[in-house]
Every structure is written in structure tokens, then in C-alpha cells.
Amino acid sequence: SLFKSILFFGAGAVIKQAGTGRIDCLGGLIRSMPKTAAAFLIGAIAICGLPFFNGFISECFIYAGSIRAAVFSTQPQLALLAMTVLLSLGLIGGLAAACFAKVFGAVFLGEPRSDSGKTYKEAPASMVAGMLVLVILCVLIGLGSPMVVPILIKPVFMLLPAGSSVALAQPLSGFSLQISAVLIACIGVMVAVAFVRILIDRGKAPAGSTPTWDCGYVKPDASMQYTASSFADPIVRFFRLPLAAKRTLNTTTAPLPGAPWVFSSSVDDWFLSRIFSPVISSVNKLFSLLHWFQSGKSQLYILYIVLTVLGLILWKYFL
């Protein structure tokens, strides 16, 4: 509810300022929309379950519970289920990281893919403030989980047998305290390393700047950078069967082709196209047979009411 809201708000801010939601038409927005980019990045890190935010705490509890069930369970079915949860969560976490690396990189990094991308402005203060509140909550829950976990586990204990809540409350609180202590210690180490680095670099001459090696291109263009589709292509090819990925390549063997080669790829939502849409279409056809029943004439509707009341009276007193 927190990091997903950040991502929705961030996407809304980008669409409002850029006028489009097509990823391949965006790029380089971190320069013109740094606050939105920072909030979106934190939401992406949190939803991927990475430190130091609330998503990491959530996944730690699931991982710990699944590992404990897999190791100490006396029922093979429960242990197998726990192993399935572990593998599924690991796969989902990896795919989520790849997904949001693609989104953030294509939208906020690189160069603008359109001329108008250089004139974008930061989102209004009201939109940024909404994202900032959620970012603060994600950080507070990630670093202060011992204060939040006791509040969240009370509804869970209401579903457990009497007496078991006391035995579970202490391990859960202790585990969340350990996670927070490790995260705070990591932040302390990073701050100390950064401080030492600043002290070391203080006496050195400032580093000079020079153009980077650009593979022979004198003036790189935005069209040379990765698109969202090209970034995700290796993953899509690996999961091409469950994703029902389609690839089309029109080529020619003519020595002087009259038209360039054309390549296109797409990933259809198989659940929507093969299950949901056919079922809804069948239901619509079935109920379309009853359109005659709704004629729009009030006299017929009154007749339906009278017949229904008479039927209820007959059923109540004579059946």
C-alpha cells in the first residue's frame, strides 16, 4: 500500500508532465524531475524487497518463516510447500528487480528520446509532497520495524489458537529487532566509509574531466541507447513460452532491397486474451438473449413486479 502508491504517483507525475506514458518516448527525466525520480527509485527498491525499506522487512519475514517451516516441519507436504514459496519468492524478486531497473533506466536515465523531453518540469509541489510522505513511511518501517510489527501481528494472533500468540510474539519482535539493528549498523558503516573517503580526498588535487570513449561515435544520439524492449529481450526470450512472446522479422535476400528489414516483438497478456476475454464474451452472448426482457416500457416493469408479488404469495400460503 505504500511503495505501490509511490510508483503510481510517480507514474502519474511523469504522465502529467510529459504528456505520455509510453516508456520508449521518454528518457533523461532525472535531470528535469529529480524529486520524482528519487521517490520513484525508492519505491522501486522497496517493491523489489531490497534494503533499507519496508519491502525488505516484509520479505525477510516470509523468507524466515518459509525456511523455518522447510527445516523444522514434521510434515513433508508443509516442507515442500515452504520450499516452493522460497523458490517462487526468489524468482519474483529477481524479475521485479529486472522490471524496475528497465522502467527506471528507460524513463529517468539516458538521453531524452524526443525533442520535448528537454523542456519537462518537475511535478507540482502537491504531487511531490504526497510521494515524500509515503517515502518517509517506507523508511520508518524499514528501519523501525520493531515498533510496527507488534501492531501488525495483533490481527494475526486473533486467528490463532489461544495461548499460541504469547509463544510467537517474542520471536517475531526479536527477529524484527535483529533486522533493524543490522540495517542501522550497515548505514553507520556506509556513513563512516564516506566520511573517511572525504577526509582522504580533501588533500588531493581535484580530478580532471575528459570525454569518455564513445566507441568511435563523435556525437552519440538517443536512438543508440537501450530501449525498454531491448533491455527486457533476454528475459522475454527465456520465458517466451509462458509469456506467449511473438517475434516477427521480415527480410529480403535481394542485393539491393527496396525496403528495409522490419522487426517487431510483442508480449500478449495470455490470461486476458485466452481466458478472461473469451469467458466475458460468452457471458455477454448468453445474457444478450435476455435483452427482450428489458424493453424500457414502464407498464411491463409494473407487470413483472405484480407477477413476482403474486408468485411469492402463492409460494408462501399454498406451497
mmCIF file of C-alpha atoms in Angstrom:
data_model
loop_
_atom_site.group_PDB
_atom_site.id
_atom_site.type_symbol
_atom_site.label_atom_id
_atom_site.label_comp_id
_atom_site.label_asym_id
_atom_site.label_seq_id
_atom_site.Cartn_x
_atom_site.Cartn_y
_atom_site.Cartn_z
ATOM 1 C CA SER A 1 0.000 0.000 0.000
ATOM 2 C CA LEU A 2 2.971 2.335 0.495
ATOM 3 C CA PHE A 3 5.560 1.605 -2.162
ATOM 4 C CA LYS A 4 2.973 0.748 -4.814
ATOM 5 C CA SER A 5 1.308 4.093 -4.161
ATOM 6 C CA ILE A 6 4.679 5.804 -4.632
ATOM 7 C CA LEU A 7 5.085 4.095 -8.003
ATOM 8 C CA PHE A 8 1.560 5.003 -9.114
ATOM 9 C CA PHE A 9 2.051 8.620 -8.012
ATOM 10 C CA GLY A 10 5.414 8.744 -9.762
ATOM 11 C CA ALA A 11 3.954 7.359 -12.968
ATOM 12 C CA GLY A 12 1.121 9.879 -12.745
ATOM 13 C CA ALA A 13 3.585 12.730 -12.260
ATOM 14 C CA VAL A 14 5.580 11.633 -15.314
ATOM 15 C CA ILE A 15 2.455 11.302 -17.461
ATOM 16 C CA LYS A 16 1.202 14.712 -16.335
ATOM 17 C CA GLN A 17 4.473 16.495 -17.035
ATOM 18 C CA ALA A 18 5.494 14.580 -20.178
ATOM 19 C CA GLY A 19 2.036 14.139 -21.652
ATOM 20 C CA THR A 20 2.648 10.474 -22.464
ATOM 21 C CA GLY A 21 3.015 7.170 -20.674
ATOM 22 C CA ARG A 22 4.971 5.412 -23.422
ATOM 23 C CA ILE A 23 8.325 4.427 -21.983
ATOM 24 C CA ASP A 24 10.130 4.442 -25.327
ATOM 25 C CA CYS A 25 9.186 8.104 -25.822
ATOM 26 C CA LEU A 26 10.765 9.184 -22.524
ATOM 27 C CA GLY A 27 14.264 9.253 -21.082
ATOM 28 C CA GLY A 28 16.595 11.508 -19.115
ATOM 29 C CA LEU A 29 13.856 12.797 -16.805
ATOM 30 C CA ILE A 30 16.128 12.601 -13.760
ATOM 31 C CA ARG A 31 17.615 15.939 -14.837
ATOM 32 C CA SER A 32 14.320 17.815 -15.077
ATOM 33 C CA MET A 33 12.339 15.820 -12.461
ATOM 34 C CA PRO A 34 14.926 14.842 -9.802
ATOM 35 C CA LYS A 35 12.458 14.696 -6.895
ATOM 36 C CA THR A 36 10.034 12.455 -8.751
ATOM 37 C CA ALA A 37 12.935 10.288 -9.910
ATOM 38 C CA ALA A 38 14.245 9.892 -6.347
ATOM 39 C CA ALA A 39 10.808 8.961 -4.990
ATOM 40 C CA PHE A 40 10.195 6.504 -7.832
ATOM 41 C CA LEU A 41 13.615 4.919 -7.251
ATOM 42 C CA ILE A 42 12.882 4.404 -3.551
ATOM 43 C CA GLY A 43 9.506 2.854 -4.413
ATOM 44 C CA ALA A 44 11.203 0.563 -6.939
ATOM 45 C CA ILE A 45 13.841 -0.516 -4.410
ATOM 46 C CA ALA A 46 11.152 -1.170 -1.802
ATOM 47 C CA ILE A 47 8.934 -3.231 -4.104
ATOM 48 C CA CYS A 48 11.952 -5.355 -5.087
ATOM 49 C CA GLY A 49 12.493 -6.217 -1.408
ATOM 50 C CA LEU A 50 15.927 -4.593 -1.155
ATOM 51 C CA PRO A 51 17.311 -2.847 1.943
ATOM 52 C CA PHE A 52 16.599 -0.402 3.618
ATOM 53 C CA PHE A 53 12.849 -0.090 3.179
ATOM 54 C CA ASN A 54 9.613 -1.764 4.207
ATOM 55 C CA GLY A 55 9.581 -4.284 1.358
ATOM 56 C CA PHE A 56 12.815 -5.793 2.692
ATOM 57 C CA ILE A 57 11.267 -6.320 6.133
ATOM 58 C CA SER A 58 8.203 -7.982 4.619
ATOM 59 C CA GLU A 59 10.236 -10.408 2.534
ATOM 60 C CA CYS A 60 12.551 -11.179 5.468
ATOM 61 C CA PHE A 61 9.575 -12.416 7.486
ATOM 62 C CA ILE A 62 8.352 -14.562 4.594
ATOM 63 C CA TYR A 63 11.820 -15.981 3.969
ATOM 64 C CA ALA A 64 12.401 -16.684 7.659
ATOM 65 C CA GLY A 65 9.013 -18.363 8.083
ATOM 66 C CA SER A 66 9.465 -20.485 4.963
ATOM 67 C CA ILE A 67 12.991 -21.569 5.919
ATOM 68 C CA ARG A 68 11.829 -22.471 9.411
ATOM 69 C CA ALA A 69 8.910 -24.481 8.004
ATOM 70 C CA ALA A 70 11.158 -26.265 5.498
ATOM 71 C CA VAL A 71 13.774 -27.198 8.124
ATOM 72 C CA PHE A 72 11.730 -27.976 11.226
ATOM 73 C CA SER A 73 8.402 -29.165 9.823
ATOM 74 C CA THR A 74 7.469 -32.789 10.541
ATOM 75 C CA GLN A 75 5.051 -32.863 7.596
ATOM 76 C CA PRO A 76 6.654 -33.425 4.167
ATOM 77 C CA GLN A 77 3.803 -31.596 2.429
ATOM 78 C CA LEU A 78 4.400 -28.459 4.508
ATOM 79 C CA ALA A 79 8.154 -28.595 3.911
ATOM 80 C CA LEU A 80 7.598 -28.951 0.158
ATOM 81 C CA LEU A 81 5.185 -26.022 0.204
ATOM 82 C CA ALA A 82 7.733 -23.912 2.090
ATOM 83 C CA MET A 83 10.436 -24.740 -0.470
ATOM 84 C CA THR A 84 8.031 -23.754 -3.240
ATOM 85 C CA VAL A 85 7.427 -20.429 -1.512
ATOM 86 C CA LEU A 86 11.170 -19.811 -1.247
ATOM 87 C CA LEU A 87 11.818 -20.562 -4.910
ATOM 88 C CA SER A 88 8.819 -18.531 -6.042
ATOM 89 C CA LEU A 89 9.764 -15.539 -3.916
ATOM 90 C CA GLY A 90 13.335 -15.632 -5.192
ATOM 91 C CA LEU A 91 12.138 -15.780 -8.806
ATOM 92 C CA ILE A 92 9.633 -12.969 -8.266
ATOM 93 C CA GLY A 93 12.262 -10.818 -6.573
ATOM 94 C CA GLY A 94 14.698 -11.247 -9.466
ATOM 95 C CA LEU A 95 12.053 -10.486 -12.079
ATOM 96 C CA ALA A 96 10.859 -7.454 -10.110
ATOM 97 C CA ALA A 97 14.410 -6.096 -9.931
ATOM 98 C CA ALA A 98 14.846 -6.550 -13.690
ATOM 99 C CA CYS A 99 11.449 -4.970 -14.380
ATOM 100 C CA PHE A 100 12.004 -1.814 -12.358
ATOM 101 C CA ALA A 101 15.611 -1.467 -13.499
ATOM 102 C CA LYS A 102 14.168 -1.390 -17.016
ATOM 103 C CA VAL A 103 11.464 1.133 -16.123
ATOM 104 C CA PHE A 104 13.677 3.495 -14.142
ATOM 105 C CA GLY A 105 16.526 3.305 -16.643
ATOM 106 C CA ALA A 106 14.326 3.894 -19.686
ATOM 107 C CA VAL A 107 12.287 6.711 -18.154
ATOM 108 C CA PHE A 108 14.715 8.624 -15.947
ATOM 109 C CA LEU A 109 18.229 7.785 -17.181
ATOM 110 C CA GLY A 110 19.943 8.234 -20.513
ATOM 111 C CA GLU A 111 19.046 10.901 -23.015
ATOM 112 C CA PRO A 112 15.560 12.210 -23.936
ATOM 113 C CA ARG A 113 14.075 10.237 -26.802
ATOM 114 C CA SER A 114 12.098 13.230 -28.030
ATOM 115 C CA ASP A 115 12.871 16.914 -28.528
ATOM 116 C CA SER A 116 10.287 17.983 -25.965
ATOM 117 C CA GLY A 117 12.000 15.893 -23.290
ATOM 118 C CA LYS A 118 14.466 18.697 -22.669
ATOM 119 C CA THR A 119 11.733 21.102 -21.579
ATOM 120 C CA TYR A 120 9.966 18.967 -18.936
ATOM 121 C CA LYS A 121 9.483 20.496 -15.495
ATOM 122 C CA GLU A 122 9.293 18.989 -12.036
ATOM 123 C CA ALA A 123 5.871 17.858 -10.839
ATOM 124 C CA PRO A 124 3.840 20.310 -8.731
ATOM 125 C CA ALA A 125 4.705 20.567 -5.049
ATOM 126 C CA SER A 126 1.438 18.887 -4.016
ATOM 127 C CA MET A 127 2.293 15.766 -6.059
ATOM 128 C CA VAL A 128 5.855 15.657 -4.750
ATOM 129 C CA ALA A 129 4.625 16.081 -1.154
ATOM 130 C CA GLY A 130 2.332 13.068 -1.491
ATOM 131 C CA MET A 131 5.219 10.912 -2.649
ATOM 132 C CA LEU A 132 7.506 12.290 0.069
ATOM 133 C CA VAL A 133 5.105 11.272 2.858
ATOM 134 C CA LEU A 134 4.998 7.703 1.546
ATOM 135 C CA VAL A 135 8.793 7.610 1.156
ATOM 136 C CA ILE A 136 9.221 8.629 4.792
ATOM 137 C CA LEU A 137 6.821 5.884 5.896
ATOM 138 C CA CYS A 138 8.712 3.289 3.843
ATOM 139 C CA VAL A 139 11.984 4.338 5.503
ATOM 140 C CA LEU A 140 10.493 4.412 9.013
ATOM 141 C CA ILE A 141 9.007 0.934 8.654
ATOM 142 C CA GLY A 142 12.214 -0.399 7.116
ATOM 143 C CA LEU A 143 14.434 0.887 9.925
ATOM 144 C CA GLY A 144 11.909 0.875 12.769
ATOM 145 C CA SER A 145 10.149 -2.432 12.240
ATOM 146 C CA PRO A 146 10.234 -3.356 15.985
ATOM 147 C CA MET A 147 7.741 -0.534 16.570
ATOM 148 C CA VAL A 148 5.466 -1.569 13.697
ATOM 149 C CA VAL A 149 5.487 -5.376 13.928
ATOM 150 C CA PRO A 150 3.622 -5.570 17.291
ATOM 151 C CA ILE A 151 0.801 -3.509 15.774
ATOM 152 C CA LEU A 152 0.540 -5.635 12.639
ATOM 153 C CA ILE A 153 0.648 -9.034 14.327
ATOM 154 C CA LYS A 154 -2.286 -8.399 16.664
ATOM 155 C CA PRO A 155 -4.922 -9.199 13.972
ATOM 156 C CA VAL A 156 -2.970 -12.350 13.079
ATOM 157 C CA PHE A 157 -2.983 -13.560 16.670
ATOM 158 C CA MET A 158 -6.784 -13.317 16.690
ATOM 159 C CA LEU A 159 -6.855 -16.188 14.154
ATOM 160 C CA LEU A 160 -4.518 -18.440 16.159
ATOM 161 C CA PRO A 161 -5.431 -20.815 18.991
ATOM 162 C CA ALA A 162 -5.478 -19.374 22.483
ATOM 163 C CA GLY A 163 -2.062 -19.351 24.130
ATOM 164 C CA SER A 164 -0.006 -19.565 20.934
ATOM 165 C CA SER A 165 0.210 -15.793 20.497
ATOM 166 C CA VAL A 166 2.450 -15.406 23.544
ATOM 167 C CA ALA A 167 4.865 -18.022 22.210
ATOM 168 C CA LEU A 168 5.092 -16.295 18.834
ATOM 169 C CA ALA A 169 5.153 -12.639 19.850
ATOM 170 C CA GLN A 170 8.620 -12.710 21.389
ATOM 171 C CA PRO A 171 10.424 -14.449 18.440
ATOM 172 C CA LEU A 172 8.775 -12.100 15.917
ATOM 173 C CA SER A 173 9.682 -8.991 17.878
ATOM 174 C CA GLY A 174 13.213 -10.276 18.426
ATOM 175 C CA PHE A 175 13.655 -11.079 14.736
ATOM 176 C CA SER A 176 12.487 -7.631 13.634
ATOM 177 C CA LEU A 177 14.826 -6.045 16.189
ATOM 178 C CA GLN A 178 17.762 -8.003 14.778
ATOM 179 C CA ILE A 179 16.943 -6.943 11.210
ATOM 180 C CA SER A 180 16.679 -3.277 12.183
ATOM 181 C CA ALA A 181 19.928 -3.454 14.135
ATOM 182 C CA VAL A 182 21.764 -4.926 11.134
ATOM 183 C CA LEU A 183 20.315 -2.299 8.767
ATOM 184 C CA ILE A 184 21.220 0.586 11.080
ATOM 185 C CA ALA A 185 24.715 -0.864 11.527
ATOM 186 C CA CYS A 186 25.120 -1.049 7.722
ATOM 187 C CA ILE A 187 24.064 2.586 7.404
ATOM 188 C CA GLY A 188 26.583 3.520 10.095
ATOM 189 C CA VAL A 189 29.368 1.686 8.244
ATOM 190 C CA MET A 190 28.477 3.411 4.959
ATOM 191 C CA VAL A 191 28.462 6.828 6.618
ATOM 192 C CA ALA A 192 31.831 6.116 8.247
ATOM 193 C CA VAL A 193 33.349 4.948 4.945
ATOM 194 C CA ALA A 194 32.013 8.036 3.167
ATOM 195 C CA PHE A 195 33.427 10.298 5.893
ATOM 196 C CA VAL A 196 36.863 8.659 5.677
ATOM 197 C CA ARG A 197 36.732 8.936 1.901
ATOM 198 C CA ILE A 198 36.023 12.661 2.150
ATOM 199 C CA LEU A 199 38.959 13.128 4.540
ATOM 200 C CA ILE A 200 41.279 11.227 2.200
ATOM 201 C CA ASP A 201 40.214 13.139 -0.879
ATOM 202 C CA ARG A 202 40.392 16.526 0.841
ATOM 203 C CA GLY A 203 44.139 16.889 0.369
ATOM 204 C CA LYS A 204 44.190 15.639 -3.220
ATOM 205 C CA ALA A 205 44.003 17.772 -6.315
ATOM 206 C CA PRO A 206 40.558 17.833 -7.927
ATOM 207 C CA ALA A 207 40.067 15.219 -10.601
ATOM 208 C CA GLY A 208 40.103 16.460 -14.162
ATOM 209 C CA SER A 209 37.435 15.785 -16.736
ATOM 210 C CA THR A 210 37.828 14.244 -20.162
ATOM 211 C CA PRO A 211 35.455 12.856 -22.768
ATOM 212 C CA THR A 212 34.671 9.182 -22.354
ATOM 213 C CA TRP A 213 35.475 6.665 -25.033
ATOM 214 C CA ASP A 214 32.403 6.569 -27.239
ATOM 215 C CA CYS A 215 33.160 3.588 -29.497
ATOM 216 C CA GLY A 216 34.103 5.871 -32.379
ATOM 217 C CA TYR A 217 30.910 7.925 -32.357
ATOM 218 C CA VAL A 218 31.644 11.622 -32.367
ATOM 219 C CA LYS A 219 28.132 12.603 -31.349
ATOM 220 C CA PRO A 220 26.035 9.822 -29.738
ATOM 221 C CA ASP A 221 22.313 10.034 -30.336
ATOM 222 C CA ALA A 222 19.385 8.990 -28.140
ATOM 223 C CA SER A 223 18.479 6.315 -30.681
ATOM 224 C CA MET A 224 21.707 4.468 -29.841
ATOM 225 C CA GLN A 225 20.706 3.763 -26.239
ATOM 226 C CA TYR A 226 18.779 0.772 -24.972
ATOM 227 C CA THR A 227 15.014 0.850 -25.167
ATOM 228 C CA ALA A 228 12.758 -0.858 -22.653
ATOM 229 C CA SER A 229 12.076 -3.667 -25.127
ATOM 230 C CA SER A 230 15.745 -4.291 -25.875
ATOM 231 C CA PHE A 231 16.576 -4.275 -22.151
ATOM 232 C CA ALA A 232 13.914 -6.892 -21.400
ATOM 233 C CA ASP A 233 14.540 -9.001 -24.517
ATOM 234 C CA PRO A 234 16.860 -11.600 -22.859
ATOM 235 C CA ILE A 235 14.328 -12.233 -20.090
ATOM 236 C CA VAL A 236 11.413 -12.351 -22.532
ATOM 237 C CA ARG A 237 13.247 -14.878 -24.703
ATOM 238 C CA PHE A 238 13.965 -17.077 -21.665
ATOM 239 C CA PHE A 239 10.271 -17.051 -20.652
ATOM 240 C CA ARG A 240 8.912 -16.936 -24.204
ATOM 241 C CA LEU A 241 6.610 -19.965 -23.773
ATOM 242 C CA PRO A 242 4.694 -18.869 -20.628
ATOM 243 C CA LEU A 243 4.666 -15.259 -21.848
ATOM 244 C CA ALA A 244 3.465 -16.238 -25.348
ATOM 245 C CA ALA A 245 6.028 -13.847 -26.814
ATOM 246 C CA LYS A 246 5.770 -13.137 -30.547
ATOM 247 C CA ARG A 247 8.607 -12.062 -32.834
ATOM 248 C CA THR A 248 8.289 -11.060 -36.488
ATOM 249 C CA LEU A 249 11.203 -10.434 -38.863
ATOM 250 C CA ASN A 250 10.636 -9.512 -42.493
ATOM 251 C CA THR A 251 13.823 -9.893 -44.519
ATOM 252 C CA THR A 252 14.877 -9.944 -48.127
ATOM 253 C CA THR A 253 17.748 -11.588 -49.979
ATOM 254 C CA ALA A 254 17.787 -9.064 -52.812
ATOM 255 C CA PRO A 255 21.198 -7.453 -53.373
ATOM 256 C CA LEU A 256 19.522 -4.030 -53.490
ATOM 257 C CA PRO A 257 16.455 -4.316 -51.290
ATOM 258 C CA GLY A 258 13.726 -1.843 -51.989
ATOM 259 C CA ALA A 259 12.511 -1.797 -48.389
ATOM 260 C CA PRO A 260 14.426 -2.097 -45.117
ATOM 261 C CA TRP A 261 14.141 -5.086 -42.866
ATOM 262 C CA VAL A 262 11.301 -4.896 -40.383
ATOM 263 C CA PHE A 263 11.448 -6.445 -36.891
ATOM 264 C CA SER A 264 8.702 -6.380 -34.286
ATOM 265 C CA SER A 265 8.097 -8.143 -30.995
ATOM 266 C CA SER A 266 5.159 -8.236 -28.613
ATOM 267 C CA VAL A 267 4.068 -9.955 -25.421
ATOM 268 C CA ASP A 268 0.342 -10.519 -25.145
ATOM 269 C CA ASP A 269 -1.477 -10.880 -21.862
ATOM 270 C CA TRP A 270 -2.428 -14.534 -22.333
ATOM 271 C CA PHE A 271 -4.770 -14.551 -19.330
ATOM 272 C CA LEU A 272 -6.667 -11.584 -20.744
ATOM 273 C CA SER A 273 -6.728 -12.773 -24.350
ATOM 274 C CA ARG A 274 -7.210 -16.523 -23.848
ATOM 275 C CA ILE A 275 -9.195 -16.844 -20.612
ATOM 276 C CA PHE A 276 -10.770 -13.621 -19.368
ATOM 277 C CA SER A 277 -11.915 -12.128 -22.689
ATOM 278 C CA PRO A 278 -13.422 -15.397 -24.086
ATOM 279 C CA VAL A 279 -15.293 -16.031 -20.823
ATOM 280 C CA ILE A 280 -16.654 -12.490 -20.674
ATOM 281 C CA SER A 281 -17.617 -12.652 -24.354
ATOM 282 C CA SER A 282 -19.523 -15.914 -23.790
ATOM 283 C CA VAL A 283 -21.331 -14.465 -20.776
ATOM 284 C CA ASN A 284 -22.270 -11.361 -22.771
ATOM 285 C CA LYS A 285 -23.696 -13.502 -25.582
ATOM 286 C CA LEU A 286 -25.657 -15.569 -23.080
ATOM 287 C CA PHE A 287 -27.223 -12.566 -21.390
ATOM 288 C CA SER A 288 -27.858 -10.833 -24.705
ATOM 289 C CA LEU A 289 -30.607 -13.426 -25.208
ATOM 290 C CA LEU A 290 -32.495 -11.712 -22.369
ATOM 291 C CA HIS A 291 -32.486 -8.251 -23.934
ATOM 292 C CA TRP A 292 -36.124 -8.663 -24.902
ATOM 293 C CA PHE A 293 -36.962 -8.852 -21.200
ATOM 294 C CA GLN A 294 -35.783 -5.234 -20.703
ATOM 295 C CA SER A 295 -37.942 -3.369 -23.182
ATOM 296 C CA GLY A 296 -37.831 0.034 -21.494
ATOM 297 C CA LYS A 297 -41.644 0.208 -21.066
ATOM 298 C CA SER A 298 -42.723 1.023 -17.519
ATOM 299 C CA GLN A 299 -46.008 -0.887 -17.963
ATOM 300 C CA LEU A 300 -44.102 -4.147 -18.465
ATOM 301 C CA TYR A 301 -41.917 -3.482 -15.422
ATOM 302 C CA ILE A 302 -45.042 -2.954 -13.291
ATOM 303 C CA LEU A 303 -46.403 -6.230 -14.673
ATOM 304 C CA TYR A 304 -43.157 -8.008 -13.674
ATOM 305 C CA ILE A 305 -43.499 -6.648 -10.131
ATOM 306 C CA VAL A 306 -47.140 -7.731 -9.864
ATOM 307 C CA LEU A 307 -46.364 -11.227 -11.138
ATOM 308 C CA THR A 308 -43.450 -11.514 -8.696
ATOM 309 C CA VAL A 309 -45.628 -10.475 -5.739
ATOM 310 C CA LEU A 310 -48.370 -12.926 -6.775
ATOM 311 C CA GLY A 311 -45.808 -15.686 -7.126
ATOM 312 C CA LEU A 312 -44.456 -15.005 -3.640
ATOM 313 C CA ILE A 313 -47.953 -15.028 -2.166
ATOM 314 C CA LEU A 314 -48.760 -18.343 -3.819
ATOM 315 C CA TRP A 315 -45.485 -19.859 -2.711
ATOM 316 C CA LYS A 316 -45.935 -18.626 0.868
ATOM 317 C CA TYR A 317 -49.534 -19.685 1.505
ATOM 318 C CA PHE A 318 -50.312 -22.520 -0.916
ATOM 319 C CA LEU A 319 -46.996 -24.372 -1.477
#
